[in-house]
Structures are given as structure tokens and as C-alpha cells.
C-alpha atoms as a printed R data frame, in Angstrom:
    type eleno elety resid chain resno       x       y       z
1   ATOM     1    CA   UNK     A     1 -40.410  23.155 -17.027
2   ATOM     2    CA   UNK     A     2 -38.821  20.345 -15.022
3   ATOM     3    CA   UNK     A     3 -35.594  21.113 -13.186
4   ATOM     4    CA   UNK     A     4 -33.010  18.356 -12.932
5   ATOM     5    CA   UNK     A     5 -30.426  19.261 -10.256
6   ATOM     6    CA   UNK     A     6 -28.237  16.330 -11.228
7   ATOM     7    CA   UNK     A     7 -27.763  17.790 -14.687
8   ATOM     8    CA   UNK     A     8 -25.978  20.872 -13.307
9   ATOM     9    CA   UNK     A     9 -23.956  18.739 -10.886
10  ATOM    10    CA   UNK     A    10 -22.876  16.396 -13.674
11  ATOM    11    CA   UNK     A    11 -21.902  19.268 -15.954
12  ATOM    12    CA   UNK     A    12 -19.868  20.751 -13.079
13  ATOM    13    CA   UNK     A    13 -18.140  17.410 -12.497
14  ATOM    14    CA   UNK     A    14 -17.481  17.086 -16.204
15  ATOM    15    CA   UNK     A    15 -15.775  20.492 -16.258
16  ATOM    16    CA   UNK     A    16 -13.686  19.550 -13.197
17  ATOM    17    CA   UNK     A    17 -12.563  16.346 -14.924
18  ATOM    18    CA   UNK     A    18 -11.651  18.251 -18.098
19  ATOM    19    CA   UNK     A    19  -9.578  20.824 -16.195
20  ATOM    20    CA   UNK     A    20  -7.878  18.157 -14.073
21  ATOM    21    CA   UNK     A    21  -7.016  16.185 -17.212
22  ATOM    22    CA   UNK     A    22  -5.594  19.270 -18.909
23  ATOM    23    CA   UNK     A    23  -3.477  20.116 -15.865
24  ATOM    24    CA   UNK     A    24  -2.222  16.525 -15.644
25  ATOM    25    CA   UNK     A    25  -1.362  16.370 -19.334
26  ATOM    26    CA   UNK     A    26   0.630  19.625 -19.064
27  ATOM    27    CA   UNK     A    27   2.625  18.176 -16.141
28  ATOM    28    CA   UNK     A    28   3.192  14.946 -18.024
29  ATOM    29    CA   UNK     A    29   4.308  16.782 -21.158
30  ATOM    30    CA   UNK     A    30   6.904  18.761 -19.247
31  ATOM    31    CA   UNK     A    31   8.177  15.551 -17.644
32  ATOM    32    CA   UNK     A    32   8.466  13.723 -20.951
33  ATOM    33    CA   UNK     A    33  10.463  16.435 -22.667
34  ATOM    34    CA   UNK     A    34  12.798  16.534 -19.689
35  ATOM    35    CA   UNK     A    35  12.320  20.174 -18.748
36  ATOM    36    CA   UNK     A    36  10.817  19.377 -15.349
37  ATOM    37    CA   UNK     A    37  12.977  16.358 -14.688
38  ATOM    38    CA   UNK     A    38  16.406  15.878 -13.243
39  ATOM    39    CA   UNK     A    39  19.734  16.041 -14.954
40  ATOM    40    CA   UNK     A    40  22.460  13.582 -14.109
41  ATOM    41    CA   UNK     A    41  24.464  16.302 -12.379
42  ATOM    42    CA   UNK     A    42  21.639  16.891  -9.869
43  ATOM    43    CA   UNK     A    43  21.447  13.256  -8.761
44  ATOM    44    CA   UNK     A    44  24.479  13.311  -6.459
45  ATOM    45    CA   UNK     A    45  26.983  10.526  -6.053
46  ATOM    46    CA   UNK     A    46  26.433   7.195  -7.828
47  ATOM    47    CA   UNK     A    47  25.734   4.144  -5.689
48  ATOM    48    CA   UNK     A    48  26.565   1.410  -8.215
49  ATOM    49    CA   UNK     A    49  27.058   0.767 -11.907
50  ATOM    50    CA   UNK     A    50  26.332  -2.169 -14.182
51  ATOM    51    CA   UNK     A    51  28.104  -2.737 -17.497
52  ATOM    52    CA   UNK     A    52  25.867  -2.970 -20.539
53  ATOM    53    CA   UNK     A    53  26.699  -6.006 -22.710
54  ATOM    54    CA   UNK     A    54  27.863  -5.022 -26.182
55  ATOM    55    CA   UNK     A    55  25.005  -7.059 -27.688
56  ATOM    56    CA   UNK     A    56  22.310  -4.674 -26.492
57  ATOM    57    CA   UNK     A    57  21.595  -1.002 -27.109
58  ATOM    58    CA   UNK     A    58  20.636   1.650 -24.518
59  ATOM    59    CA   UNK     A    59  16.911   1.201 -25.250
60  ATOM    60    CA   UNK     A    60  17.063  -2.468 -24.301
61  ATOM    61    CA   UNK     A    61  19.203  -1.596 -21.276
62  ATOM    62    CA   UNK     A    62  16.441   0.782 -20.101
63  ATOM    63    CA   UNK     A    63  13.937  -2.013 -20.641
64  ATOM    64    CA   UNK     A    64  16.023  -4.201 -18.312
65  ATOM    65    CA   UNK     A    65  15.971  -1.430 -15.668
66  ATOM    66    CA   UNK     A    66  12.194  -1.199 -15.875
67  ATOM    67    CA   UNK     A    67  11.850  -4.979 -15.543
68  ATOM    68    CA   UNK     A    68  14.144  -5.019 -12.510
69  ATOM    69    CA   UNK     A    69  12.201  -2.225 -10.809
70  ATOM    70    CA   UNK     A    70   8.790  -3.733 -11.487
71  ATOM    71    CA   UNK     A    71   9.985  -7.187 -10.480
72  ATOM    72    CA   UNK     A    72  10.957  -5.808  -7.062
73  ATOM    73    CA   UNK     A    73   7.609  -3.962  -6.737
74  ATOM    74    CA   UNK     A    74   9.062  -0.441  -7.060
75  ATOM    75    CA   UNK     A    75   6.857   2.300  -8.507
76  ATOM    76    CA   UNK     A    76   7.914   3.925 -11.771
77  ATOM    77    CA   UNK     A    77   7.828   7.687 -11.133
78  ATOM    78    CA   UNK     A    78   9.172   9.072 -14.419
79  ATOM    79    CA   UNK     A    79  10.961   7.717 -17.464
80  ATOM    80    CA   UNK     A    80  13.037   9.695 -19.921
81  ATOM    81    CA   UNK     A    81  15.137   8.344 -22.757
82  ATOM    82    CA   UNK     A    82  18.152   7.803 -20.518
83  ATOM    83    CA   UNK     A    83  16.914   8.317 -16.918
84  ATOM    84    CA   UNK     A    84  14.433   6.180 -15.005
85  ATOM    85    CA   UNK     A    85  13.197   7.350 -11.597
86  ATOM    86    CA   UNK     A    86  11.647   4.777  -9.260
87  ATOM    87    CA   UNK     A    87  10.372   4.936  -5.687
88  ATOM    88    CA   UNK     A    88   9.506   2.539  -2.881
89  ATOM    89    CA   UNK     A    89   7.929   3.540   0.421
90  ATOM    90    CA   UNK     A    90   7.895   0.730   2.915
91  ATOM    91    CA   UNK     A    91   9.264  -0.422   6.268
92  ATOM    92    CA   UNK     A    92  10.092   3.119   7.374
93  ATOM    93    CA   UNK     A    93  11.896   4.035   4.155
94  ATOM    94    CA   UNK     A    94  11.244   6.538   1.385
95  ATOM    95    CA   UNK     A    95  13.659   5.275  -1.239
96  ATOM    96    CA   UNK     A    96  14.148   6.897  -4.636
97  ATOM    97    CA   UNK     A    97  16.531   5.412  -7.187
98  ATOM    98    CA   UNK     A    98  17.614   6.821 -10.530
99  ATOM    99    CA   UNK     A    99  18.907   4.590 -13.327
100 ATOM   100    CA   UNK     A   100  21.018   6.569 -15.797
101 ATOM   101    CA   UNK     A   101  21.704   4.669 -19.013
102 ATOM   102    CA   UNK     A   102  24.891   5.704 -20.780
103 ATOM   103    CA   UNK     A   103  26.588   4.157 -23.815
104 ATOM   104    CA   UNK     A   104  28.149   1.194 -22.022
105 ATOM   105    CA   UNK     A   105  26.964   1.393 -18.401
106 ATOM   106    CA   UNK     A   106  23.879   1.848 -16.235
107 ATOM   107    CA   UNK     A   107  24.601   4.023 -13.187
108 ATOM   108    CA   UNK     A   108  22.369   3.804 -10.097
109 ATOM   109    CA   UNK     A   109  21.886   6.834  -7.859
110 ATOM   110    CA   UNK     A   110  20.004   6.789  -4.553
111 ATOM   111    CA   UNK     A   111  18.121   9.603  -2.853
112 ATOM   112    CA   UNK     A   112  16.703   7.681   0.100
113 ATOM   113    CA   UNK     A   113  15.630   8.475   3.633
114 ATOM   114    CA   UNK     A   114  14.500   6.827   6.811
115 ATOM   115    CA   UNK     A   115  11.009   8.118   7.634
116 ATOM   116    CA   UNK     A   116   9.586   8.894  11.065
117 ATOM   117    CA   UNK     A   117   6.652   6.474  11.256
118 ATOM   118    CA   UNK     A   118   4.616   8.749  13.541
119 ATOM   119    CA   UNK     A   119   4.964  12.018  11.661
120 ATOM   120    CA   UNK     A   120   5.816  10.753   8.178
121 ATOM   121    CA   UNK     A   121   8.752  13.168   7.982
122 ATOM   122    CA   UNK     A   122  12.098  12.197   6.551
123 ATOM   123    CA   UNK     A   123  14.542  11.767   9.417
124 ATOM   124    CA   UNK     A   124  17.874  10.826   7.957
125 ATOM   125    CA   UNK     A   125  19.398  10.407   4.510
126 ATOM   126    CA   UNK     A   126  20.529   6.823   4.200
127 ATOM   127    CA   UNK     A   127  20.713   4.216   1.446
128 ATOM   128    CA   UNK     A   128  18.806   0.926   1.752
129 ATOM   129    CA   UNK     A   129  21.865  -0.993   0.623
130 ATOM   130    CA   UNK     A   130  20.234  -4.423   0.412
131 ATOM   131    CA   UNK     A   131  17.451  -3.132  -1.816
132 ATOM   132    CA   UNK     A   132  19.950  -1.308  -4.032
133 ATOM   133    CA   UNK     A   133  22.157  -4.380  -4.382
134 ATOM   134    CA   UNK     A   134  19.100  -6.406  -5.408
135 ATOM   135    CA   UNK     A   135  18.252  -3.844  -8.094
136 ATOM   136    CA   UNK     A   136  21.870  -3.796  -9.267
137 ATOM   137    CA   UNK     A   137  21.918  -7.591  -9.517
138 ATOM   138    CA   UNK     A   138  18.526  -7.772 -11.269
139 ATOM   139    CA   UNK     A   139  19.472  -5.164 -13.869
140 ATOM   140    CA   UNK     A   140  22.540  -7.222 -14.768
141 ATOM   141    CA   UNK     A   141  20.470 -10.398 -15.052
142 ATOM   142    CA   UNK     A   142  17.812  -8.754 -17.234
143 ATOM   143    CA   UNK     A   143  20.441  -7.209 -19.522
144 ATOM   144    CA   UNK     A   144  22.092 -10.618 -19.916
145 ATOM   145    CA   UNK     A   145  18.703 -12.093 -20.819
146 ATOM   146    CA   UNK     A   146  18.168  -9.303 -23.362
147 ATOM   147    CA   UNK     A   147  21.591  -9.996 -24.850
148 ATOM   148    CA   UNK     A   148  21.699 -13.762 -24.921
149 ATOM   149    CA   UNK     A   149  18.168 -15.181 -24.705
150 ATOM   150    CA   UNK     A   150  15.838 -12.863 -26.578
């Protein structure tokens, strides 16, 4: 009988992939139903807010938030019905922003830090105000486009 060592290695890898996929899907499921995510009360003080035009609904307002984040090269971390969490790590910053879509306004919260470039540790809580103002401006522009052009 011929022994194929690769067969046992491949079956072991296959099992590892299956278990990793199951673990990932459980994490994702808990994020999507909101149980492992944040509530608005845990986000701290708001940084800015943008009025939602009466012509668009909260779903289209969230779409505008996603477009603004992706347009500025932020990473989408999690997305619920009414809360979008994004992150950007660059230039010594670890910046996390939450967009909370309410009936008539999008509120931006920031949980951002300056990072020690040598150790990678967060040094000081501080908001990257220029980046946040750009997001605030872009969300308004994309909501106006949703309302008046599409």
C-alpha cells in the first residue's frame, strides 16, 4: 500500500480551515445582530453632526457614510443598521470613528489616539480634527447627491 503524506497534511489543513471559518462566522454573526457591538451610549461625546436631508431615508444616509469613509481610504470595521465603525491607522494615528444614523441627523464620534511609532502603543487620546472634518464634509456632500442627483 502506498502512503501519501500530503493526503494527511491536506486533510489536517482542511479541518483547520473549516474550524477557522466556523469561528469567524460566529464572530461575524454576533457583530451583525449587535450583541458584540457598541451602543451609542458607549461611544462617548460626539465630535460633529450632519443633518440628513428630508429627501433621503436613514438607509441612504448610511450609504453616504460608507461612501465618505471608503473615499477617504478608511477601513470599514463593522456596520449595523444605524452604526458604522471605521478605522484608519497612519502617520502615527490609530483613529476610530463611529457614524450613528438617527432619524434626521448623522452623529460622528471619535475614539482616536496618537501611537508611539517605536512600540506601537497608544500614547494619548486625541482627535485628528482635519480628518474628521473631511469625513463630516464628505458625508454631507454624499447625502446631498443621494437626495438631489440620484
